[in-house]
mmCIF file of C-alpha atoms in Angstrom:
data_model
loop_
_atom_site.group_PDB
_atom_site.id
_atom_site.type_symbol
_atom_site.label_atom_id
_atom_site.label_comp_id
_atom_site.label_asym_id
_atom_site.label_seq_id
_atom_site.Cartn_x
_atom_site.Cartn_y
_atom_site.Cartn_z
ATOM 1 C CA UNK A 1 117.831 114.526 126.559
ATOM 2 C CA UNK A 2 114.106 114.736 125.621
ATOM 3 C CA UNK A 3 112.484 114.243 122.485
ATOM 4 C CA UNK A 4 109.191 114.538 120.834
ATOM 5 C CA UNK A 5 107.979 112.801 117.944
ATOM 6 C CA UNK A 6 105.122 113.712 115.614
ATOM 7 C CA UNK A 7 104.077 112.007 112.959
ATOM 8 C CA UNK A 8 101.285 110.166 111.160
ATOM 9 C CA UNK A 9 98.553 109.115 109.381
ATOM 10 C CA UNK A 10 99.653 105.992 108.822
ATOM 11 C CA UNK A 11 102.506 103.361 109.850
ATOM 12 C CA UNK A 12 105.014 104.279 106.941
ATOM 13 C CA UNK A 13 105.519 107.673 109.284
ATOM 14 C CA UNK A 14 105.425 105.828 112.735
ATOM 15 C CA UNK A 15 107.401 102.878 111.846
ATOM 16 C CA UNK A 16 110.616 105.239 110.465
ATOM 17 C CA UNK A 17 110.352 107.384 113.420
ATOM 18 C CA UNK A 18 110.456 104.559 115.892
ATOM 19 C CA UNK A 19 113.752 103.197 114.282
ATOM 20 C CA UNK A 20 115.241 106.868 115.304
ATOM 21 C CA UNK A 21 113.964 106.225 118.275
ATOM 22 C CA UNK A 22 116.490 103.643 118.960
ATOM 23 C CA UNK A 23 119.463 104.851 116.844
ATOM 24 C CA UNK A 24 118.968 107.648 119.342
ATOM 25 C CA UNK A 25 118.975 105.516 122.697
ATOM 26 C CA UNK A 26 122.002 103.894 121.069
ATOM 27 C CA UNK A 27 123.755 107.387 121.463
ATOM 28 C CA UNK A 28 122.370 108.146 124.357
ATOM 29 C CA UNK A 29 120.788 105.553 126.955
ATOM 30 C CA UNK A 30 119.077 108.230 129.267
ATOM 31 C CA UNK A 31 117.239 109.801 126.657
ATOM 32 C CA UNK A 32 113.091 110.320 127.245
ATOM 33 C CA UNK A 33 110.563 110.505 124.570
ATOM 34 C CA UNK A 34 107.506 110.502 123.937
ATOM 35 C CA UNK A 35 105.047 110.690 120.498
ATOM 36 C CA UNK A 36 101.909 113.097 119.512
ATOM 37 C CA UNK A 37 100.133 111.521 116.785
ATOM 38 C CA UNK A 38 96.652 110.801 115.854
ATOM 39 C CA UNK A 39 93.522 108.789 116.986
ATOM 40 C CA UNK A 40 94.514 105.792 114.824
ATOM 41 C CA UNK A 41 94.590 102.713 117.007
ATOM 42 C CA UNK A 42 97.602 100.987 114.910
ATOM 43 C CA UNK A 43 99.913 103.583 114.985
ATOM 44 C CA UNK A 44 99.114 104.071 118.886
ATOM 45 C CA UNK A 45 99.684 100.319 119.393
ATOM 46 C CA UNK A 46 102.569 100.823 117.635
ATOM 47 C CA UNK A 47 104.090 103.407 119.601
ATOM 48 C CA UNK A 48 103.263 102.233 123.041
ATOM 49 C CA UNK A 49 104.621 98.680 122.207
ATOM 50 C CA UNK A 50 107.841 100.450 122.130
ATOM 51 C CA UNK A 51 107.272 102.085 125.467
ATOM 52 C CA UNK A 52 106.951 105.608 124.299
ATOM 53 C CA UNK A 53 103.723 107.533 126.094
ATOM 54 C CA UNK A 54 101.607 108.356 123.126
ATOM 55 C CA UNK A 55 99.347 111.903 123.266
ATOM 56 C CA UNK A 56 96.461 112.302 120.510
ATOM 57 C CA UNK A 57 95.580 115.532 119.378
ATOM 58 C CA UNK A 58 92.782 116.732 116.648
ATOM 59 C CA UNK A 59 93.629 116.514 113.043
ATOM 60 C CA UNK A 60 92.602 117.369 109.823
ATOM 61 C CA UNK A 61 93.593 116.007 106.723
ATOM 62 C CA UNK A 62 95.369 118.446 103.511
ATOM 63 C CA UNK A 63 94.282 118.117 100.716
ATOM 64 C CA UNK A 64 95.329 119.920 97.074
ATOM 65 C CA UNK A 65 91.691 119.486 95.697
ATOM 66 C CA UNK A 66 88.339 121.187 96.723
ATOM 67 C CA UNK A 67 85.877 119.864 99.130
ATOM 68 C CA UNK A 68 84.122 120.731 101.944
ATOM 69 C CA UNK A 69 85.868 118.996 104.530
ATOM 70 C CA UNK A 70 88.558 121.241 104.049
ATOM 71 C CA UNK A 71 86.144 123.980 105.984
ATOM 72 C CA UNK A 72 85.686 121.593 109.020
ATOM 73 C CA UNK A 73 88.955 120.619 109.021
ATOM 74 C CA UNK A 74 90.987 123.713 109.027
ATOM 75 C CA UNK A 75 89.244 124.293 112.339
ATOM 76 C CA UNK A 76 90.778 120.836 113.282
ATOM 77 C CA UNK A 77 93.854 121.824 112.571
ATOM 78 C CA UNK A 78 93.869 124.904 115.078
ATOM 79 C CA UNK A 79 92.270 122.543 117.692
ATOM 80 C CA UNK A 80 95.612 120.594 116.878
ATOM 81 C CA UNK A 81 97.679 123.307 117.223
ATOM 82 C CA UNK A 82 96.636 124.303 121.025
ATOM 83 C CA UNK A 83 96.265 120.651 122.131
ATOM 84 C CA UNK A 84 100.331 120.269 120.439
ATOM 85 C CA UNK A 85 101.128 123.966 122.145
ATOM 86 C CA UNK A 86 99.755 122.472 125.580
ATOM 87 C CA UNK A 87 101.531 118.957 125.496
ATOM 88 C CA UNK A 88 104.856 120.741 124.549
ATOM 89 C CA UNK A 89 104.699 123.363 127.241
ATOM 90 C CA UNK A 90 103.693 120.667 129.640
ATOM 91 C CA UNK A 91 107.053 117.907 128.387
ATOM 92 C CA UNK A 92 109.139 120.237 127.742
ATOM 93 C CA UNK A 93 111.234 118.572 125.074
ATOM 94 C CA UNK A 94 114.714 119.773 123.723
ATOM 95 C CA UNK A 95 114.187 118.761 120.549
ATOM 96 C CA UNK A 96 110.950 117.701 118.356
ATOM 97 C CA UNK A 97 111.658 115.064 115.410
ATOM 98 C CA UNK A 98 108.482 115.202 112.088
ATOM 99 C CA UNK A 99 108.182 112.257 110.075
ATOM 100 C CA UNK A 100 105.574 114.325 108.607
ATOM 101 C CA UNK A 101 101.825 113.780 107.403
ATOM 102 C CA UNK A 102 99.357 115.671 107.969
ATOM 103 C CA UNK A 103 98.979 115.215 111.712
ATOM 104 C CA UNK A 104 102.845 117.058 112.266
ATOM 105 C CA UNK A 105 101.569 120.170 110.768
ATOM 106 C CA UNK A 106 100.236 122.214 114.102
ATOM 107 C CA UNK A 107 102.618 120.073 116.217
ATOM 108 C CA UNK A 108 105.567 121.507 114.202
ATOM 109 C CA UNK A 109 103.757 124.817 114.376
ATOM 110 C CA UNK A 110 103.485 124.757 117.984
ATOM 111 C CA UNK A 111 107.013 124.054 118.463
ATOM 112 C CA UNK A 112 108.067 126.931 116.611
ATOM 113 C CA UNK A 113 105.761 129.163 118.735
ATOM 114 C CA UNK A 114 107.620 127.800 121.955
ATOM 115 C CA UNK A 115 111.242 128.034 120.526
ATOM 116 C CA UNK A 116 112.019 123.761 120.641
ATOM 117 C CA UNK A 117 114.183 123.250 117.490
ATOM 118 C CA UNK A 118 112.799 120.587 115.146
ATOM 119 C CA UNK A 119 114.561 118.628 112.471
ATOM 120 C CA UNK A 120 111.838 117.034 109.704
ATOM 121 C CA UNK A 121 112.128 114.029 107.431
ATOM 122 C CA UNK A 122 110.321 113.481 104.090
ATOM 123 C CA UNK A 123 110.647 110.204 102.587
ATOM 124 C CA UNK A 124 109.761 110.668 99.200
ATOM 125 C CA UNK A 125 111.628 111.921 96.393
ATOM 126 C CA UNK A 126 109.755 115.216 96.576
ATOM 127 C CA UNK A 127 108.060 117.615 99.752
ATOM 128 C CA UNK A 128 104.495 116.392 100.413
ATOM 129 C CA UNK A 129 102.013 119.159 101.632
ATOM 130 C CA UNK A 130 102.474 118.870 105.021
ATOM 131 C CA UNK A 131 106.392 118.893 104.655
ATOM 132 C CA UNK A 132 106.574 121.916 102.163
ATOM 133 C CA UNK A 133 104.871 123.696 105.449
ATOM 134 C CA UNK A 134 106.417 122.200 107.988
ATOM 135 C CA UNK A 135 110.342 122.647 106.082
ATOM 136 C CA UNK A 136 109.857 126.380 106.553
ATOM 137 C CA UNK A 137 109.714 126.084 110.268
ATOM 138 C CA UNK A 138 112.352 123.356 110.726
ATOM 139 C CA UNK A 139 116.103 124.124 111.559
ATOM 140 C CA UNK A 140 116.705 120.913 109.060
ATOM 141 C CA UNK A 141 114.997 119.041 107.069
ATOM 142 C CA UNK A 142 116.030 115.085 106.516
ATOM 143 C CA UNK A 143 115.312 113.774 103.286
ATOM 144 C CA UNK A 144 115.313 110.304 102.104
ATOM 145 C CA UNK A 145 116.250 110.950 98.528
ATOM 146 C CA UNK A 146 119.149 112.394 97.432
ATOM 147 C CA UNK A 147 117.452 115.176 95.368
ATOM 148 C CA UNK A 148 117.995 118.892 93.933
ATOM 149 C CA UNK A 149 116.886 120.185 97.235
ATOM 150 C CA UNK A 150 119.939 118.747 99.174
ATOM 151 C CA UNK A 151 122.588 122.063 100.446
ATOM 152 C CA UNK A 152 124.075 119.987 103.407
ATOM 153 C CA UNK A 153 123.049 122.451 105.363
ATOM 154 C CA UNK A 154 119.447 122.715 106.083
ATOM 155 C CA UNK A 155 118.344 119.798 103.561
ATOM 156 C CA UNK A 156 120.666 117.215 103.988
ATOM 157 C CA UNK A 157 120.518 113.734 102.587
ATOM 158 C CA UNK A 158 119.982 110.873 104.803
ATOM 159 C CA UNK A 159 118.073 108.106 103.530
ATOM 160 C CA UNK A 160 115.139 106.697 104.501
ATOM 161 C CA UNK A 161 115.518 104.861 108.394
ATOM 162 C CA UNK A 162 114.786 100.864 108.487
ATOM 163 C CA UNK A 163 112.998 99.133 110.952
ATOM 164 C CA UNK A 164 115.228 96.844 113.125
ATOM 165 C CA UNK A 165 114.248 93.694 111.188
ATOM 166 C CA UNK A 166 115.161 95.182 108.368
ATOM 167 C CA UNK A 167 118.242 96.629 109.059
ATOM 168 C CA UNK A 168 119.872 93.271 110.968
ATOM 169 C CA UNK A 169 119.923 91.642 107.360
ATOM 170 C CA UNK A 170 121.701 94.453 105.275
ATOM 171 C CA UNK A 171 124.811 92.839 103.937
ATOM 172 C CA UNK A 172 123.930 89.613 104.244
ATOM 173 C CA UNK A 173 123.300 88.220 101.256
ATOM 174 C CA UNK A 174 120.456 85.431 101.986
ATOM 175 C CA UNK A 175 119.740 82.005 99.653
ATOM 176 C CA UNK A 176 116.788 82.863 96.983
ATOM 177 C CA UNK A 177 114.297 80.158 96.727
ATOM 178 C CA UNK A 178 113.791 79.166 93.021
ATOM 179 C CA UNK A 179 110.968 80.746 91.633
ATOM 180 C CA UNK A 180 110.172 82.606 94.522
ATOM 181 C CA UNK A 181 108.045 86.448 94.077
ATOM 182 C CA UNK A 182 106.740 88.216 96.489
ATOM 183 C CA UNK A 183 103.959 90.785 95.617
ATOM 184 C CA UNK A 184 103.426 93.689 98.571
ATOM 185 C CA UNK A 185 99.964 95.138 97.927
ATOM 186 C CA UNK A 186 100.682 97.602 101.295
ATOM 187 C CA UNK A 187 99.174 96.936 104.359
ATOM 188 C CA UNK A 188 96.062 97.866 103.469
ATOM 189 C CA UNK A 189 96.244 96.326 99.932
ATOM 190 C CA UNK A 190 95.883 97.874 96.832
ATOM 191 C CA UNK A 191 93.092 96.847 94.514
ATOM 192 C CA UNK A 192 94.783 97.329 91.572
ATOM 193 C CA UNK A 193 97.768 95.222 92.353
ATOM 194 C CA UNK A 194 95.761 92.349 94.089
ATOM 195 C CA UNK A 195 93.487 92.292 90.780
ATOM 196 C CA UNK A 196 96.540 92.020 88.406
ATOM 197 C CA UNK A 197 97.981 89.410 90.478
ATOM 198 C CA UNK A 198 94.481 87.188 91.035
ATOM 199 C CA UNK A 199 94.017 87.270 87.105
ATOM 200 C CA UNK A 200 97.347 86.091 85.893
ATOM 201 C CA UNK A 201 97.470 83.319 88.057
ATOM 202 C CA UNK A 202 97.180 80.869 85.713
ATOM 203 C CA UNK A 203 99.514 82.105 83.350
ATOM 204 C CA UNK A 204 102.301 82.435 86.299
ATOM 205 C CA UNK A 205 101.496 79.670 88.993
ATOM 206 C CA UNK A 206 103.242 77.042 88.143
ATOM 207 C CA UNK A 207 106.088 77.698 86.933
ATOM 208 C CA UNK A 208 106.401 80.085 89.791
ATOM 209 C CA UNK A 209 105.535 80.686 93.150
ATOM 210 C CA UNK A 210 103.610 83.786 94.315
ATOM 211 C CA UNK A 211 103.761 85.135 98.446
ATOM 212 C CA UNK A 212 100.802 88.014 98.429
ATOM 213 C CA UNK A 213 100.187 90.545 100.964
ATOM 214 C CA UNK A 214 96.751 91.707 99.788
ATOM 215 C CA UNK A 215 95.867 93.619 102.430
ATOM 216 C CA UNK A 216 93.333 93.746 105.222
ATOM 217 C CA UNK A 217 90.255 94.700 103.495
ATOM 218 C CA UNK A 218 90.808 92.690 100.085
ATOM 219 C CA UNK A 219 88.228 89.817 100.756
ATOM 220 C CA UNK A 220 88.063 86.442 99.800
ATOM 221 C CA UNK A 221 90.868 85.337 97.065
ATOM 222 C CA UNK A 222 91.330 83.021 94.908
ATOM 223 C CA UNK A 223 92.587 79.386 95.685
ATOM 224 C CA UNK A 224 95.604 78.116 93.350
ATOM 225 C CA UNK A 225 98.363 75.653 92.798
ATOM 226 C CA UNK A 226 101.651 77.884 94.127
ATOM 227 C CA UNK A 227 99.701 80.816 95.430
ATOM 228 C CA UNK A 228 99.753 81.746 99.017
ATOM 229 C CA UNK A 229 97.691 84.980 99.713
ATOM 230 C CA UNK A 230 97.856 86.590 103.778
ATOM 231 C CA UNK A 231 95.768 90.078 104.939
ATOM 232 C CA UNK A 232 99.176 91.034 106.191
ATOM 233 C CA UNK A 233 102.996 89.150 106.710
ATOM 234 C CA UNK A 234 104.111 91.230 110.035
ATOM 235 C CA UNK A 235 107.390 89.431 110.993
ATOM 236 C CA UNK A 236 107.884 86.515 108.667
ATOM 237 C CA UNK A 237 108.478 89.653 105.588
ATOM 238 C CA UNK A 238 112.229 90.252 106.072
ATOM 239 C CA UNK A 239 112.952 86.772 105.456
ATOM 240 C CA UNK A 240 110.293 86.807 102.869
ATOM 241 C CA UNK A 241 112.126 89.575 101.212
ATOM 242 C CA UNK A 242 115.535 88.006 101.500
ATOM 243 C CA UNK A 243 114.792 84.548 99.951
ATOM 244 C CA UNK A 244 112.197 86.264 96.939
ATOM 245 C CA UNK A 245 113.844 85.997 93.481
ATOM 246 C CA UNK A 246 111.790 89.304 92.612
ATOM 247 C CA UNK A 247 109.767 91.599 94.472
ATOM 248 C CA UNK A 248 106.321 93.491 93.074
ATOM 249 C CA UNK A 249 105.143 96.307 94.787
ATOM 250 C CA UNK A 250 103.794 99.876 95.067
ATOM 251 C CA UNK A 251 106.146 102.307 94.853
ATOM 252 C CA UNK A 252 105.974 104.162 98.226
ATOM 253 C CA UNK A 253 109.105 105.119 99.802
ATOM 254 C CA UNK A 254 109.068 102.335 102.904
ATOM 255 C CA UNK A 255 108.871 99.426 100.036
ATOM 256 C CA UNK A 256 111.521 101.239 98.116
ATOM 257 C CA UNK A 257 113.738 101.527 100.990
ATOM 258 C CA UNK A 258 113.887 98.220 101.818
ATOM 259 C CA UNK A 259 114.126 96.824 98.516
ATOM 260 C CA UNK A 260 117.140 98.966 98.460
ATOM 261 C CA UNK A 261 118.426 97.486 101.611
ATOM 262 C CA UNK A 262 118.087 93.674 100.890
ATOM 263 C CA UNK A 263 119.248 94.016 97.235
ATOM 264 C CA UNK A 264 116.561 93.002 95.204
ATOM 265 C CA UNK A 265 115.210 93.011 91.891
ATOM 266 C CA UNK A 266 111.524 94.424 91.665
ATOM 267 C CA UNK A 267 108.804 95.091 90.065
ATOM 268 C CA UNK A 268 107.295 98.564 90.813
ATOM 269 C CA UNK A 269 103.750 99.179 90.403
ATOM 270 C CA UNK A 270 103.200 103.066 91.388
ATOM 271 C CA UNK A 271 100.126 103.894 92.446
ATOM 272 C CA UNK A 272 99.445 107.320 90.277
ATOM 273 C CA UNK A 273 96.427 108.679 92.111
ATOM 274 C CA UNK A 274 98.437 108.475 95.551
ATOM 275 C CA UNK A 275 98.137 112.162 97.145
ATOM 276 C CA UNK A 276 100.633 114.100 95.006
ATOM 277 C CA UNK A 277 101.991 110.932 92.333
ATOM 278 C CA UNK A 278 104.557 110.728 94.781
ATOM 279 C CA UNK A 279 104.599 107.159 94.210
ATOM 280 C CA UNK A 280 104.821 107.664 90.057
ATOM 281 C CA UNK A 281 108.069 110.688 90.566
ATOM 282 C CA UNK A 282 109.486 107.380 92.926
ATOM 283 C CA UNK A 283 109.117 104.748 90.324
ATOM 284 C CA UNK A 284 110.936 107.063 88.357
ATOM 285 C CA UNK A 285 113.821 108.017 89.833
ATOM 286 C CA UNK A 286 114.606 104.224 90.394
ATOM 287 C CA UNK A 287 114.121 103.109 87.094
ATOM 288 C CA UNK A 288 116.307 106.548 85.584
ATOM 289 C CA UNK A 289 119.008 104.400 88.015
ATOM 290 C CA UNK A 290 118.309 101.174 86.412
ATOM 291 C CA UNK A 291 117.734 99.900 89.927
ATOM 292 C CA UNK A 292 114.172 98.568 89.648
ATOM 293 C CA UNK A 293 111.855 97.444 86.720
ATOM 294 C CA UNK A 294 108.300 100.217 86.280
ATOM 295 C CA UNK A 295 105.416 98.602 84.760
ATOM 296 C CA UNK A 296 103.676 101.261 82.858
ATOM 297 C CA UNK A 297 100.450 101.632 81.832
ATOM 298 C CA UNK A 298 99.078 99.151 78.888
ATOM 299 C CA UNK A 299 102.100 97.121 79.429
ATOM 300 C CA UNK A 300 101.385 93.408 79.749
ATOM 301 C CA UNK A 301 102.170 92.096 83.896
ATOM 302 C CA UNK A 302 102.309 88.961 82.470
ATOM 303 C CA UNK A 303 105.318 89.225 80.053
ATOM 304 C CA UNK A 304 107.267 91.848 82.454
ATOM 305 C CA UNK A 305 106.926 89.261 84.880
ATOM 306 C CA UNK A 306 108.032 85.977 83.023
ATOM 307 C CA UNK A 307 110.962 88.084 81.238
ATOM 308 C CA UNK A 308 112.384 89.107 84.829
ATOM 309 C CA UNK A 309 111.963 85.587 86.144
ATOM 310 C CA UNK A 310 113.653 84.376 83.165
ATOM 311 C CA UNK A 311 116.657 86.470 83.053
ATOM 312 C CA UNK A 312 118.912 86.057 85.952
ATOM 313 C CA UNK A 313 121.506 88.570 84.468
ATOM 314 C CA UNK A 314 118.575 91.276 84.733
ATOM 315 C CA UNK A 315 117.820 90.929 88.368
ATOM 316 C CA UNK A 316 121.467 90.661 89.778
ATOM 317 C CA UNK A 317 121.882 94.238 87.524
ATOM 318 C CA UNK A 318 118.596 95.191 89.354
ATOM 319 C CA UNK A 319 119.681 93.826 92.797
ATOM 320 C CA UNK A 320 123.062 95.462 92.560
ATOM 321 C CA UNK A 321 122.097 98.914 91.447
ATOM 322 C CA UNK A 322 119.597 99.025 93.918
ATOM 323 C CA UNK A 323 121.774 98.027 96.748
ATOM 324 C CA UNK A 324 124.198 100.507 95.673
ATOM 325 C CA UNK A 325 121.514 103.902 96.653
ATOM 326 C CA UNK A 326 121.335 102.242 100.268
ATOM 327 C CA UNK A 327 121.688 104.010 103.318
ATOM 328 C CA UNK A 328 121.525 100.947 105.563
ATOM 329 C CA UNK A 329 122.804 103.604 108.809
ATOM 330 C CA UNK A 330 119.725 106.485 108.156
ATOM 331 C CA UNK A 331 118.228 106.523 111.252
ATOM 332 C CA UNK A 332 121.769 106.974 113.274
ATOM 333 C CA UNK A 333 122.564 109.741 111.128
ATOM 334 C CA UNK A 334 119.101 111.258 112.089
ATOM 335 C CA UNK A 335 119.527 110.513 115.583
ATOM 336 C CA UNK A 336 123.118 112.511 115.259
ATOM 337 C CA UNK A 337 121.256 115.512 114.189
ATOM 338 C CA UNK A 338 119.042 115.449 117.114
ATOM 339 C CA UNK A 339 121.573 115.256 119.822
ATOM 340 C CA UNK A 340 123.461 117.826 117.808
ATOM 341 C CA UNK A 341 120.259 119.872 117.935
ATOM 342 C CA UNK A 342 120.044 119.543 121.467
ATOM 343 C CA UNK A 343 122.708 121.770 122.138
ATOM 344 C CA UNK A 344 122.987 124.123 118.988
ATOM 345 C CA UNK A 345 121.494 127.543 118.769
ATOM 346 C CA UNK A 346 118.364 128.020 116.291
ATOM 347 C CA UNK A 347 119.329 128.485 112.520
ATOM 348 C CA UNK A 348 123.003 126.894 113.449
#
């Protein structure tokens, strides 16, 4: 079996993808793959740390609003296309697998053109851009919430797929350190988050303790009693996670997932202006499930904070419903539908 992935614009595509990766050399050991991404030098890293060859192709970036890169890039986007249509007829691949972005667009396209079946996976509650295009020319489309759109035929409901580290700690139900919250401003931080957190430090720290990724291009912060502050926490965040008595963060669908997966209570702080308030519909559908805590707009961090910290009964109702909308085996249920794709006829 051969495989191509596509995906990308940032890690939260790559890093999902590569976990399918392996569910899908756990099902089969002589499978081949390799990726077609971007020019980003993370995600290649990324990619090719996992042993995959990694092919770069021309991109241009969607966007829902006017400006005039969207002239330039459409013409990307075709250059995409051709370089996708030539790596394809070149590999050969049985089956092509989109985490989506806007990079999968003409790679998706291109498969269609050449007849490889492709199954597609959105992570958020609802299709991006480059999904909504790419779902009409995908035998199935994965998606990470189970929303209206799931027929179990094409759309079918798989969850979100967890990176190893991740996934080795589901069910087990680590010791919380007293006091303990982590804040995840994303990888690259997120100014709003960091700012909230720098200016209620001395109303939080002590009595608590505060673990902040703030991201790579946040600065300088602040130094304070109980406040530890890193650019980035790469392997040390699972445990992180596990031992945190509550958990603030953006409300992407990576954060969400594992949140979900290591039974926490949180603190979600969507990010409204993100592409299509993905991040805001999210929030939402977690708090409808009274599995995660939304701080709203004018509402005071402060207070949401201390009253979490301060109710134990809260979190553990938090923890528990949030635990409950796992799906801890994602990734082996996509990698199912790719073998299965392997050998099915188109449409089937």
């Amino acid at each position: 079996m051969k495989l191509a992935f596509t995906g990308g614009g940032t890690l939260g595509h790559v890093l999902p993808a590569l976990a399918v990766w392996d569910a899908v050399r756990s099902l089969d050991s002589s499978a081949e793959a390799f990726y077609i991404g971007g020019r980003g030098e993370r995600e290649r890293k990324a990619v090719e740390d996992r042993g995959l060859r990694c092919f770069s192709i021309s991109t241009g970036k969607l966007r829902r609003y006017f400006s005039l890169r969207n002239f330039t890039d459409i013409f990307r986007i075709i250059m995409g296309f051709f370089q996708a249509l030539s790596i394809l007829r070149r590999e050969r691949p049985d089956v092509l697998f989109s985490k989506g972005g806007y990079v999968s667009v003409p790679v998706v396209l291109a498969a269609r053109f050449l007849g490889i079946r492709t199954v597609s996976h959105e992570s958020d509650l609802t299709l991006g851009l480059a999904n909504r295009i790419n779902a009409r020319f995908s035998d199935i489309v994965c998606l990470g919430f189970d929303s209206s759109l799931v027929d179990g035929r094409k759309y079918i409901h798989t969850g979100n797929p967890l990176r190893p580290d991740i996934r080795r700690l589901v069910g087990l139900k680590g010791e919380e350190e007293e006091g303990l919250i982590l804040v995840l401003g994303g990888s690259m931080g997120a100014r709003q988050v960091n700012a909230l957190v720098e200016s209620s430090l001395d109303a939080l720290c002590p009595p608590f303790h505060i673990v902040h990724q703030c991201g790579r291009d946040a600065g300088q912060g602040p130094v304070h009693p109980g406040y530890e502050r890193y650019e980035y926490i790469d392997s040390q965040l699972p445990d992180l996670m596990s031992r945190a008595q509550l958990v603030v963060s953006r409300a992407g669908a990576g954060a969400i997932g594992e949140i979900e997966a290591l039974g926490k209570a949180s603190l979600l702080i969507p990010l409204a202006s993100a592409s299509r308030g993905d991040q805001v519909e999210n929030a939402a559908w977690m708090e409808e499930r009274g599995a995660a805590e939304v701080l709203h707009e004018g509402e005071d961090f402060v207070a949401k904070v201390r009253q979490l910290m301060l109710d134990d009964s809260r979190r553990r109702q938090l923890a528990q419903r949030a635990q409950k909308l796992c799906m801890p085996d994602a990734a082996s249920l996509i990698a199912g539908l790719l073998v299965q794709k392997r050998t099915a006829g188109r449409g089937q």
